[in-house]
Short mmCIF file of C-alpha atoms and ligand atoms in Angstrom, two decimals:
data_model
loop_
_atom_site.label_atom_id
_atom_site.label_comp_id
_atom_site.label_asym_id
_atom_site.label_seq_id
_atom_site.Cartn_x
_atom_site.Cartn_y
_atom_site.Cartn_z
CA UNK A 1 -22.60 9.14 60.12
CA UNK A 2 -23.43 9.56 56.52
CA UNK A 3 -20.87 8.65 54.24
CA UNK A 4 -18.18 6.25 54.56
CA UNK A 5 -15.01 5.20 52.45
CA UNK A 6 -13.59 1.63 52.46
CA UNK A 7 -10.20 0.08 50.91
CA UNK A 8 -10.67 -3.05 49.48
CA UNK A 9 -8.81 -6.61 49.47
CA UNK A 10 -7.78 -6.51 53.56
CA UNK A 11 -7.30 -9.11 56.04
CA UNK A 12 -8.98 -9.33 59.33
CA UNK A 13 -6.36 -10.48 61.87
CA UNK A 14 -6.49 -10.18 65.90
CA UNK A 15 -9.30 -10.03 68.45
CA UNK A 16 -12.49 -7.92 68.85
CA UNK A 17 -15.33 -8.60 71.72
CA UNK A 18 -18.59 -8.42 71.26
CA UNK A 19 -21.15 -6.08 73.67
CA UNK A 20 -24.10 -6.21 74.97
CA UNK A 21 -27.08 -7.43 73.05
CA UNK A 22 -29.50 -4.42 71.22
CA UNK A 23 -32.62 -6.86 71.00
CA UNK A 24 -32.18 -8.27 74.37
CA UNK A 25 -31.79 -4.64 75.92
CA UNK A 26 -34.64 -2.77 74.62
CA UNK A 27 -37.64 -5.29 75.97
CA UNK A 28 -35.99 -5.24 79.13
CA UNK A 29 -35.57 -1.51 79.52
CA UNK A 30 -39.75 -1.59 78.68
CA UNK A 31 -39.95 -4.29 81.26
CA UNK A 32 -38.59 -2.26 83.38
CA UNK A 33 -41.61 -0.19 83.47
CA UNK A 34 -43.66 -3.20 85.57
CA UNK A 35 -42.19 -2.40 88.09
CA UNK A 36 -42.69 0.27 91.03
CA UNK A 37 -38.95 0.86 91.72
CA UNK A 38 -35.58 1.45 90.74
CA UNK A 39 -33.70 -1.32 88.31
CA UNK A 40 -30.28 -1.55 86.97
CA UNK A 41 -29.50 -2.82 83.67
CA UNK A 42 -25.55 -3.43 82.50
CA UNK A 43 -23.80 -4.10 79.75
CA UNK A 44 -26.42 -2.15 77.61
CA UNK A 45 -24.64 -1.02 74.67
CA UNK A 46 -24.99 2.79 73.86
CA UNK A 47 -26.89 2.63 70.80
CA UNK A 48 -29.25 4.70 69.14
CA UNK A 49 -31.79 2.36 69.61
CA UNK A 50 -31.51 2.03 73.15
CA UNK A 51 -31.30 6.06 73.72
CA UNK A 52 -34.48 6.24 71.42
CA UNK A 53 -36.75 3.63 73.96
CA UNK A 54 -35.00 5.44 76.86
CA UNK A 55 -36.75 8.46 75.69
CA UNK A 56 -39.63 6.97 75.59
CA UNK A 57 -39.25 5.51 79.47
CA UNK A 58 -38.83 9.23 80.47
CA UNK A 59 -42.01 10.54 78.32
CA UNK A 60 -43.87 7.80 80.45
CA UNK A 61 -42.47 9.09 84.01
CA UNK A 62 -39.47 6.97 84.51
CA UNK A 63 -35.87 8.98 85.23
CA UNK A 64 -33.19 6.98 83.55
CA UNK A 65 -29.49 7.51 84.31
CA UNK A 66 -26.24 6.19 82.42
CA UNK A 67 -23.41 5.02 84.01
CA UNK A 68 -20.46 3.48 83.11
CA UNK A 69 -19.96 0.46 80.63
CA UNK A 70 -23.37 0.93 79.73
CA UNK A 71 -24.80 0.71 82.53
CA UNK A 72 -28.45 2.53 82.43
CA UNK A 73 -30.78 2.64 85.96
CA UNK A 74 -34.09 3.15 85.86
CA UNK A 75 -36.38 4.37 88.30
CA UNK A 76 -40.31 3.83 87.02
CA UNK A 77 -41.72 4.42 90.37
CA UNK A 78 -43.80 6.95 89.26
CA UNK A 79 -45.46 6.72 85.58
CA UNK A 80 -47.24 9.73 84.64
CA UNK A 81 -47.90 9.17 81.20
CA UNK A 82 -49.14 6.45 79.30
CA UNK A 83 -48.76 7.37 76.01
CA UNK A 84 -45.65 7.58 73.43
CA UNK A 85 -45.03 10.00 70.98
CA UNK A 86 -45.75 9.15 67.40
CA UNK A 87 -42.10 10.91 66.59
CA UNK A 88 -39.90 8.14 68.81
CA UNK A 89 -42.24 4.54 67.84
CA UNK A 90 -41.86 6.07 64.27
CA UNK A 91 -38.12 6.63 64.86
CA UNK A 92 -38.25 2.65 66.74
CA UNK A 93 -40.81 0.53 66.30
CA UNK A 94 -39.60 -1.78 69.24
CA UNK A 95 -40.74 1.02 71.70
CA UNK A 96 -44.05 -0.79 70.74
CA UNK A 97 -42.45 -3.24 73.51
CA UNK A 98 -43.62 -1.10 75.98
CA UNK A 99 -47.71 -1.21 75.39
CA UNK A 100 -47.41 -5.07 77.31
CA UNK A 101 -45.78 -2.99 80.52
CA UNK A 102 -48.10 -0.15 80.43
CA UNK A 103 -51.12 -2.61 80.14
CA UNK A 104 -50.16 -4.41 83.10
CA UNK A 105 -49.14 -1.86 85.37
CA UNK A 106 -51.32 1.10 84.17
CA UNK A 107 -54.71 -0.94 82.79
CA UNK A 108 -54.11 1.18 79.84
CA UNK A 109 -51.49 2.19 76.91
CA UNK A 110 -51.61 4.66 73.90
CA UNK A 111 -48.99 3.71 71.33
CA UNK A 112 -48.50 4.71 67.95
CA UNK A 113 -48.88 2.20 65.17
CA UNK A 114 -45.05 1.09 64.60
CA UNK A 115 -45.81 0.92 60.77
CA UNK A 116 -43.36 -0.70 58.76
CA UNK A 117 -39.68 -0.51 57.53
CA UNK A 118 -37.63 -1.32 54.71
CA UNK A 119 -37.56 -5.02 55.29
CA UNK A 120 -41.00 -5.86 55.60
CA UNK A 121 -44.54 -4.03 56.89
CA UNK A 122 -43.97 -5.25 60.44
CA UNK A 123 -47.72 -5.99 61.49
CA UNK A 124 -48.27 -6.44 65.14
CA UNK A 125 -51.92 -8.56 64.69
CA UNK A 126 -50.49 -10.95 67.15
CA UNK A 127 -49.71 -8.54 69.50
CA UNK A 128 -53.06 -7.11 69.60
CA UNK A 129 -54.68 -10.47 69.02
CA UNK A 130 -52.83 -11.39 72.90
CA UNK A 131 -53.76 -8.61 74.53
CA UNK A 132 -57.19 -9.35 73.55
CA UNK A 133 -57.42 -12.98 74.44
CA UNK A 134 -56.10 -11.60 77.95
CA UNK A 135 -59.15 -9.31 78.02
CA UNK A 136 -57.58 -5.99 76.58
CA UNK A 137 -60.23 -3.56 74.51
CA UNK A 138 -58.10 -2.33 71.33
CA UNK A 139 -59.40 0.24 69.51
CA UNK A 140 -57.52 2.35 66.73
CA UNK A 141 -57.77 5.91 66.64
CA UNK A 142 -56.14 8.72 64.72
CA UNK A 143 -52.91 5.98 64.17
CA UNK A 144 -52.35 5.09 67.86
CA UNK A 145 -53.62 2.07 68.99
CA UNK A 146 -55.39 2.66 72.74
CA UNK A 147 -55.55 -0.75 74.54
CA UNK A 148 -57.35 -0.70 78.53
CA UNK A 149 -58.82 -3.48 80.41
CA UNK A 150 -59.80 -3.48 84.09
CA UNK A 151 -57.81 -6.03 85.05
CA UNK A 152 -55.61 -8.58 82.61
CA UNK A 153 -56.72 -12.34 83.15
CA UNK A 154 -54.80 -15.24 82.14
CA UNK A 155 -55.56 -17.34 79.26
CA UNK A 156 -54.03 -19.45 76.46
CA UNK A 157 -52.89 -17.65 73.57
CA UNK A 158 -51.62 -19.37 70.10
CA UNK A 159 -48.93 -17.34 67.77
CA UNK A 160 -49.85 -18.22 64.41
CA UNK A 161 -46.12 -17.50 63.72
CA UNK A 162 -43.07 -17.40 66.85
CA UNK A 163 -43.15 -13.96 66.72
CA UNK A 164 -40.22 -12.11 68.92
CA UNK A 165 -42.07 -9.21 69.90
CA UNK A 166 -45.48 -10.47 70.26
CA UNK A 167 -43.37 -12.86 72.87
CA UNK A 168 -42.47 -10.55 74.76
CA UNK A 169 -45.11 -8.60 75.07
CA UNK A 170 -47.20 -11.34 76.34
CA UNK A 171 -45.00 -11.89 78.44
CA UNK A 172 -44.77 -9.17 80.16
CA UNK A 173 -48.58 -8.07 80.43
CA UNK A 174 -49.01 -11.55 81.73
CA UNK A 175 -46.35 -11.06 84.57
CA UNK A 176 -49.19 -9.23 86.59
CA UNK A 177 -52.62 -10.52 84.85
CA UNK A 178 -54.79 -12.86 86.98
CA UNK A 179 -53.97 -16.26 87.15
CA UNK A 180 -52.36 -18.34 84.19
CA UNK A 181 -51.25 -17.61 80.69
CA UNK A 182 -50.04 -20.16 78.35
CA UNK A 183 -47.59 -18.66 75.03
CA UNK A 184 -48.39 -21.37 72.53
CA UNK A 185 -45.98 -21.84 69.47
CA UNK A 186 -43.51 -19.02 71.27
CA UNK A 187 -40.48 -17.58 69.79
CA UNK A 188 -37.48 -18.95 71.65
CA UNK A 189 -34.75 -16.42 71.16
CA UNK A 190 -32.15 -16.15 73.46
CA UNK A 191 -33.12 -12.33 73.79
CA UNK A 192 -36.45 -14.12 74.98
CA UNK A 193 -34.80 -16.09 77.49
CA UNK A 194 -32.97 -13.34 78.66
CA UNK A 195 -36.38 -11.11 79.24
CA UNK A 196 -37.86 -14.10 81.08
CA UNK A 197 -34.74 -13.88 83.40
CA UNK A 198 -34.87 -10.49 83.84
CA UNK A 199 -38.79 -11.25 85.22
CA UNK A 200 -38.53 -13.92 87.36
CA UNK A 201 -35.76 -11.21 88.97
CA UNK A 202 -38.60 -9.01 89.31
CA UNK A 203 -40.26 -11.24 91.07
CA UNK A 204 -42.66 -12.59 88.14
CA UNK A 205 -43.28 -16.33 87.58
CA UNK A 206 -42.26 -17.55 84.08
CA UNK A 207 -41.34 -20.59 82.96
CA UNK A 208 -40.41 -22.24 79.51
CA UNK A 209 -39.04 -19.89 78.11
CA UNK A 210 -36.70 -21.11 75.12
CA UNK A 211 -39.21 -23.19 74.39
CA UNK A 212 -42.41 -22.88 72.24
CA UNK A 213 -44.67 -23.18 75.29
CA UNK A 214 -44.49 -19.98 77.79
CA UNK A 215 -46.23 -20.49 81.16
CA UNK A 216 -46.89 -17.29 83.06
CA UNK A 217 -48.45 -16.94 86.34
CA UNK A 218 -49.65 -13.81 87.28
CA UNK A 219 -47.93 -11.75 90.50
CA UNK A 220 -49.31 -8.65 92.35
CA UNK A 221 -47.02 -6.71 92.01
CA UNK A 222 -43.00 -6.63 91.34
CA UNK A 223 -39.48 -4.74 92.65
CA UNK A 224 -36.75 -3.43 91.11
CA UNK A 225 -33.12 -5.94 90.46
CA UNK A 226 -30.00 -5.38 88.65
CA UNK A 227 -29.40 -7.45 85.32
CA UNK A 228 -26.46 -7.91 82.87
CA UNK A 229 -28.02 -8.09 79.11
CA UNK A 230 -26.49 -11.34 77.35
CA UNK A 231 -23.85 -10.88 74.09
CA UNK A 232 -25.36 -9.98 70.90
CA UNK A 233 -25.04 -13.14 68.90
CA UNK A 234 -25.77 -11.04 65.67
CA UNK A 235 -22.61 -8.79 66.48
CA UNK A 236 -20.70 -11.65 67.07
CA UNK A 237 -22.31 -13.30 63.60
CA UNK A 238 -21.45 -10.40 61.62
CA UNK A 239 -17.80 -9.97 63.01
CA UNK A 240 -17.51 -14.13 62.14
CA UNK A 241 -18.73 -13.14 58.64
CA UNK A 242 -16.19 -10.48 58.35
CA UNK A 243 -13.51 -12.59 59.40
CA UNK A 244 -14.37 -15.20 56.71
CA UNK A 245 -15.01 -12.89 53.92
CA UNK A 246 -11.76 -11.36 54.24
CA UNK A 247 -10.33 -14.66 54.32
CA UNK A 248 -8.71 -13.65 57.81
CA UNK A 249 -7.90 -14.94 61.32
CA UNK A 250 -10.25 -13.14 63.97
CA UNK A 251 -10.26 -14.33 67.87
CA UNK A 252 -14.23 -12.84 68.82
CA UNK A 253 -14.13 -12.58 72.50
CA UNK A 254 -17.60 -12.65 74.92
CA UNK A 255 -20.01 -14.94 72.76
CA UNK A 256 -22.20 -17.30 73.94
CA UNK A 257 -21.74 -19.64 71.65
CA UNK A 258 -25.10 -21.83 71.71
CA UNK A 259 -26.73 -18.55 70.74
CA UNK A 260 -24.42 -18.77 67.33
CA UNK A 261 -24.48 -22.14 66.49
CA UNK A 262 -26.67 -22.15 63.19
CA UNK A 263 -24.12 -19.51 62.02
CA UNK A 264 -20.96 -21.58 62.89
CA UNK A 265 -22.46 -24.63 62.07
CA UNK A 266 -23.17 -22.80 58.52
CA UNK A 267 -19.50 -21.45 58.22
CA UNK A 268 -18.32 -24.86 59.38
CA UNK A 269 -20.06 -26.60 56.11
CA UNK A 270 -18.38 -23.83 53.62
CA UNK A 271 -14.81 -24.71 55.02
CA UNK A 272 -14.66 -21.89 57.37
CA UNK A 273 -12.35 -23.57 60.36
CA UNK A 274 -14.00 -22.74 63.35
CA UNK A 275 -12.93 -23.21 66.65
CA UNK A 276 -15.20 -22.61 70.26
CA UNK A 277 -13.40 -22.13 73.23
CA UNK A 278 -14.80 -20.54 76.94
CA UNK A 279 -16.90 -17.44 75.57
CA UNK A 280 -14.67 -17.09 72.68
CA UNK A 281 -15.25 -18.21 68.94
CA UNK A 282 -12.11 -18.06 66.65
CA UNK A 283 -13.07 -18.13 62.67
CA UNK A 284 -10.25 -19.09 60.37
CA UNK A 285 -10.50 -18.72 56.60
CA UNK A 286 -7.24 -17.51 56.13
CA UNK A 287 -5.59 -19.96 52.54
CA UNK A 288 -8.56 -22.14 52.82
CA UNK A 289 -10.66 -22.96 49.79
CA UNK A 290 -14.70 -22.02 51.16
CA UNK A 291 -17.52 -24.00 49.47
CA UNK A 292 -20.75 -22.76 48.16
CA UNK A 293 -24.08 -23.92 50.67
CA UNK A 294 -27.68 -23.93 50.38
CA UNK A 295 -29.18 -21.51 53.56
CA UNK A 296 -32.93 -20.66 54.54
CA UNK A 297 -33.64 -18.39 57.33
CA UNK A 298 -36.00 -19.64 60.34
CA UNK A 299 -37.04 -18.52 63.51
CA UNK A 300 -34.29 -19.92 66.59
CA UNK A 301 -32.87 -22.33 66.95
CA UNK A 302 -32.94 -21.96 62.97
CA UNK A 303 -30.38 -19.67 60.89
CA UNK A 304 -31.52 -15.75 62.08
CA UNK A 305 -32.63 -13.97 59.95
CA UNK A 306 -30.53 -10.50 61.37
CA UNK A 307 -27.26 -12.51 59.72
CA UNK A 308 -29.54 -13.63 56.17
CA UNK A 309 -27.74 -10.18 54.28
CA UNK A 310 -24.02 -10.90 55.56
CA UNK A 311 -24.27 -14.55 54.66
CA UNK A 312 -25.29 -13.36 51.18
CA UNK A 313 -22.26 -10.82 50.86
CA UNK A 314 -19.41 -13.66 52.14
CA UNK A 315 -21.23 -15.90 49.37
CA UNK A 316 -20.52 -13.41 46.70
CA UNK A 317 -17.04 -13.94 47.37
CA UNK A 318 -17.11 -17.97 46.93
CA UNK A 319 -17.08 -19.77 43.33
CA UNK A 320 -20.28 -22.11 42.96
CA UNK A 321 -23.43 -21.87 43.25
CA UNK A 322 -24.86 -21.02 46.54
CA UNK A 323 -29.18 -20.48 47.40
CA UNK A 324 -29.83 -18.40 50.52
CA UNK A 325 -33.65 -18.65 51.04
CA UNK A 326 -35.35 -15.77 53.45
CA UNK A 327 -38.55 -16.81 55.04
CA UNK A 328 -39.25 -14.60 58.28
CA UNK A 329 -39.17 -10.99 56.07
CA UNK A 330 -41.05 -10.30 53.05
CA UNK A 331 -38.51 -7.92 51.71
CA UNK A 332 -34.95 -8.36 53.33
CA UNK A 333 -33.00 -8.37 50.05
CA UNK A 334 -32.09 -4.78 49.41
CA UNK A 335 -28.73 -5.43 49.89
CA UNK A 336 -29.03 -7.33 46.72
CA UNK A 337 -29.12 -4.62 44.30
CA UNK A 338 -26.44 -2.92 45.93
CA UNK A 339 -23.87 -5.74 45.71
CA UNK A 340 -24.64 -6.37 42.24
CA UNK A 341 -23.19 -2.68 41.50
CA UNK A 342 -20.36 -4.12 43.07
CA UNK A 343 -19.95 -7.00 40.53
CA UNK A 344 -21.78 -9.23 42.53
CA UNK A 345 -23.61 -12.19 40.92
CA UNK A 346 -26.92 -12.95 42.34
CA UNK A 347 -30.47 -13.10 41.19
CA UNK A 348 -33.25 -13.25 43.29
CA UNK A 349 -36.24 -15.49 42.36
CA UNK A 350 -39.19 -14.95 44.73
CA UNK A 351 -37.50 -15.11 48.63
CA UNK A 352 -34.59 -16.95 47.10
CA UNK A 353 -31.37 -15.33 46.19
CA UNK A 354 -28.78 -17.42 43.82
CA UNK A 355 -25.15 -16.60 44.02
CA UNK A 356 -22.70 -17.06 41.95
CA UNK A 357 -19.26 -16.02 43.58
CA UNK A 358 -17.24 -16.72 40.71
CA UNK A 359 -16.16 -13.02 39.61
CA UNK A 360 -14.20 -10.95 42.41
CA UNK A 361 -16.25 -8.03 43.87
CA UNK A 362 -15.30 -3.91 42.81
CA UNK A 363 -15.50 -1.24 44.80
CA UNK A 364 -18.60 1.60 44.09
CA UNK A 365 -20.72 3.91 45.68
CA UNK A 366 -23.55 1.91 47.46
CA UNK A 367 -26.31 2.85 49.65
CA UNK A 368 -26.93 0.74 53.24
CA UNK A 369 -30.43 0.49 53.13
CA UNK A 370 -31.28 -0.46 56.58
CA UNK A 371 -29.37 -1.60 59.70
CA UNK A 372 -28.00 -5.50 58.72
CA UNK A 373 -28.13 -4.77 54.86
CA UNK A 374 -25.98 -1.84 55.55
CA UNK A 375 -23.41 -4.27 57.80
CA UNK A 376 -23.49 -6.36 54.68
CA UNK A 377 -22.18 -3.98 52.42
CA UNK A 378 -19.41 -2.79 54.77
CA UNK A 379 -18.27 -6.54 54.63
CA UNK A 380 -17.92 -6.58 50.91
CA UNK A 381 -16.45 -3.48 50.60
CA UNK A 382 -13.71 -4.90 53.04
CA UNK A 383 -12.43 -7.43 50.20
CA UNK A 384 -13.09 -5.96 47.04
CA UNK A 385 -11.36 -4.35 45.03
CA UNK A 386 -10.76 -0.39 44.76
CA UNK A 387 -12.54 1.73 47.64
CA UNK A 388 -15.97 1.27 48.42
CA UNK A 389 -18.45 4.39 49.05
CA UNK A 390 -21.22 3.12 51.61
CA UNK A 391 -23.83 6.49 52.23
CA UNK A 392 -26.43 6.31 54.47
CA UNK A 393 -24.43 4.79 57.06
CA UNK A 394 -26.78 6.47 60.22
CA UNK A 395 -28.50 2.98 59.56
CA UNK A 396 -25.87 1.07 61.49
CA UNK A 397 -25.66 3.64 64.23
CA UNK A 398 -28.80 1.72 65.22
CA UNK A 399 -27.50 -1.90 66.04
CA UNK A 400 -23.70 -1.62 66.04
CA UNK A 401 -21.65 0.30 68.67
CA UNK A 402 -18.15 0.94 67.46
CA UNK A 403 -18.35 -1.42 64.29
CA UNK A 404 -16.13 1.39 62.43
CA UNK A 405 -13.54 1.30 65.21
CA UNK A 406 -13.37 -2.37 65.71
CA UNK A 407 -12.94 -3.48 61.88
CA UNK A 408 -9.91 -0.54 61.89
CA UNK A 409 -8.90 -2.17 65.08
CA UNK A 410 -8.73 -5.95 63.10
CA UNK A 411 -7.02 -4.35 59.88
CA UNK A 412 -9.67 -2.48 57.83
CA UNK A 413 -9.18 0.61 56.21
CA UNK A 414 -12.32 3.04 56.77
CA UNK A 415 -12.73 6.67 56.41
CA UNK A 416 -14.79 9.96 55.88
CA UNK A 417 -13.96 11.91 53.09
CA UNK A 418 -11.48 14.43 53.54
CA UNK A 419 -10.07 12.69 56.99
CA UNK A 420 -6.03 10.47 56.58
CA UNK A 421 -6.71 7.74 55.45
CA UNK A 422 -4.64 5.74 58.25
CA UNK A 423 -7.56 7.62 60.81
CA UNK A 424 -9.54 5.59 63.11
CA UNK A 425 -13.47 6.64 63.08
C1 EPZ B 1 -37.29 -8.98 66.27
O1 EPZ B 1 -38.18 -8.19 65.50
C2 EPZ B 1 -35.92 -8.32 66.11
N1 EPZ B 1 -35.98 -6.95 66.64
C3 EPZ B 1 -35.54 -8.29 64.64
O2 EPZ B 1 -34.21 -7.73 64.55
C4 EPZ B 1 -35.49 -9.73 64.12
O3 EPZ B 1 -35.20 -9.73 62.74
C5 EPZ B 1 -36.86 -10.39 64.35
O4 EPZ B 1 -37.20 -10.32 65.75
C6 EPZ B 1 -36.87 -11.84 63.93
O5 EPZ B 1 -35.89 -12.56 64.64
C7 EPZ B 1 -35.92 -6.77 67.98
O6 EPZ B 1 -35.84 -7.72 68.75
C8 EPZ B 1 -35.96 -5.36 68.46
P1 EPZ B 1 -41.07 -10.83 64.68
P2 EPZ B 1 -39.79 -8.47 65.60
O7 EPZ B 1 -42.26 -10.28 65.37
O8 EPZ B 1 -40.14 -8.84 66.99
C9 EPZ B 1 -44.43 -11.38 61.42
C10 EPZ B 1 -32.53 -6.27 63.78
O9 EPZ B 1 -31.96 -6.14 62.69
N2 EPZ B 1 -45.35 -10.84 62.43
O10 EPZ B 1 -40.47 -12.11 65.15
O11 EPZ B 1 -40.49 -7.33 64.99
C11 EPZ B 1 -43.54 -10.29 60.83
O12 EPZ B 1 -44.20 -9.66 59.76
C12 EPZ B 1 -34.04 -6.51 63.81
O13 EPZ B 1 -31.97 -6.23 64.91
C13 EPZ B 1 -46.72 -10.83 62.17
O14 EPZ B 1 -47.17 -11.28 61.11
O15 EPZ B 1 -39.91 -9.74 64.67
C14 EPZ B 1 -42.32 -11.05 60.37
O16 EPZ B 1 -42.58 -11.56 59.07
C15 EPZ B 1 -34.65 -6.56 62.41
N3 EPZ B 1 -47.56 -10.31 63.09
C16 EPZ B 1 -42.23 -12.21 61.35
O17 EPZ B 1 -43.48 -12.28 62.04
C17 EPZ B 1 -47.11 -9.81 64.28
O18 EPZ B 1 -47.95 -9.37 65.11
C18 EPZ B 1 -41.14 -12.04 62.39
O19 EPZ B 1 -41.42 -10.90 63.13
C19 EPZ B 1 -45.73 -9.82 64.53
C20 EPZ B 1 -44.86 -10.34 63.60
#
């Protein structure tokens, strides 16, 4: 999708549900590569994303298979390879998830250097840093980086930051290492969590995670199991954001709502009504008055960072003064420049953006820029005023499944050029 057209000053009204979670599903299709057998994995939504590290499962050996309601099986009884291209880690630098697997299982792993993106340069130091307290050799050649050991052995490793990935990937080369490993100062993302269920299924031993300590005892070997991927909480933040931005009434159906709180909790200060009910959140900001807030980004249980850019668009849209502070990303304000062509006031002082939502946003050609900046702008081309022109929209083919359809479905107006305008994408 390259191009698309948006009519300004709607109201969100009715019900949308949220799928499966992208950043839960891709480290558990790599972990799915510990593992001498078959596994199932539902609820997987069909994202580019996901087809990308699927790809990269079949370069390795694996056959993978899609079913219905994203359902994907995976059989990585055989690995033949172990080695990704540089073309797919380039396209997705999450299939770096799958060097922890292949170290594990294989002893070695040749992946390409992930490089960086447009929100920050996206080191992996900590990664590498793990693998090598576990007694990996890393070496760096020609832009892949080839890690082999002769066996994996447990040991304590310290994140100097709760990285998500580097998490993970401990995680799962320690599944199989020899004897103990200890994840100090661990990220505790529910996507975390979920991976650490999806190993004990296996058969692995890990416990604490959630926490900031991870405790891993190493296993022979593992078998294949069938897992459900949790909600993606950022799906369900960014549908809560466009529900309050338009100033609507929006019932969002299959959310875990512990996994959202900082974002309710956050909605709940500005005068956003919301209300949690079995698996369901229902945001309300239809005829109230919302208040300007202070917000800074943090790793869980803190604000996410994934919902920093459509927290700064919904601010836009509310008089005061409100100070949205990013600390995990060096460069996650993009969206910034793009909402100021839209009559947006904001000015951004070091990681710190300051909004002033007094003046009413305009509709203009504007670029998404990557995958939740690009979500952002959709949002404020929803309520302002005039039709919005949002190019590079391929960028949210990445982490949204349907996000065109479902806004249509709650009210929006969204087009291509030269399609009626009344036609769903
Ligand atoms: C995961 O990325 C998510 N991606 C990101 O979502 C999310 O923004 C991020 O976690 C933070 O929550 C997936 O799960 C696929 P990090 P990840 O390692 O694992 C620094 C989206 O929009 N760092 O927690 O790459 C790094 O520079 C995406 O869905 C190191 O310094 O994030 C960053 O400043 C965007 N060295 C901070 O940690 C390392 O070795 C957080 O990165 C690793 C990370």
């Amino acid at each position: 999708m390259g191009k698309i057209n948006i009519a300004g000053a709607k109201t969100l009204e009715g019900k949308v549900r949220i799928g499966g979670a992208k950043n839960a599903s891709l480290p558990i299709l790599a972990a799915t590569l510990l593992a001498e057998s078959k596994n199932t994995i539902k609820e997987v939504p069909p994202l580019k994303d996901v087809l990308t590290i699927c790809e990269v499962l079949k370069q390795l050996g694996c056959s993978v298979e899609f079913g219905e309601n994203g359902e994907i099986d995976v059989d990585s009884s055989e690995l033949t390879e172990v080695e990704a291209s540089d073309e797919l880690v380039r396209q997705m630098r999450a299939s770096f998830l799958v060097i922890g697997p292949l170290l594990a299982r294989m002893k070695k792993a040749r992946i390409p250097l992930p490089g960086g993106c447009a929100i920050g340069s996206r080191p992996i130091d900590l990664h590498l840093k793990g693998f090598a307290a576990l007694g990996a050799d890393i070496k760096f050649n020609h832009g892949f980086v080839e890690a082999t050991c002769d066996d994996l052995i447990g040991d304590r490793v310290y994140l100097d930051f709760p990285s998500v990935g580097a998490t993970e990937n401990l995680m799962m080369a320690a599944t199989r290492a020899k004897g103990e490993t200890v994840i100090e100062n661990a990220a505790e993302e529910p996507e975390v969590v979920d991976l650490a269920n999806f190993l004990n299924k296996l058969g692995a031993k890990v416990v604490g995670a959630g926490t900031d300590t991870i405790k891993i005892e190493g296993v022979k070997e593992l078998s294949g199991t069938e897992h459900t991927v949790i909600p993606d909480r950022i799906e369900a933040g960014t549908f809560m954001a466009a529900a309050a931005i338009s100033r609507g009434d929006v019932l969002i159906e299959n959310v875990i709502s512990e996994h959202v709180k900082p974002v309710m909790r956050k909605m709940e200060e500005m005068g956003v009504s919301v209300t949690e009910s079995d698996g369901n959140v229902r945001i309300k900001s239809k005829g109230r008055q919302l208040k300007p807030v202070k917000l800074k980004t943090l790793p869980y249980p803190g604000y996410p960072t994934d919902m920093q850019p459509q927290m700064v668009s919904l601010l836009s849209t509310v008089p005061g003064e409100s100070i949205v502070t990013e600390t995990v990303f060096e460069n996650r304000f993009r969206h910034v420049e793009e909402l100021k062509r839209m009559n947006a006031n904001i000015i951004v002082q070091g990681n710190s953006a300051i909004i002033n939502g007094a003046s009413s946003l305009l509709g203009a050609p504007i670029k998404a820029t990557d995958l939740r900046a690009g979500a952002s702008l959709v949002l404020a081309g929803l309520v302002a005023e005039g039709t919005t022109q949002v190019h590079d929209m391929y960028h949210l083919e990445r982490g949204y499944y349907g996000f065109m359809d479902k806004l249509s479905k709650l009210g929006a107006e969204i087009w291509k050029d030269h399609e009626n305008i009344k036609k769903v994408l």
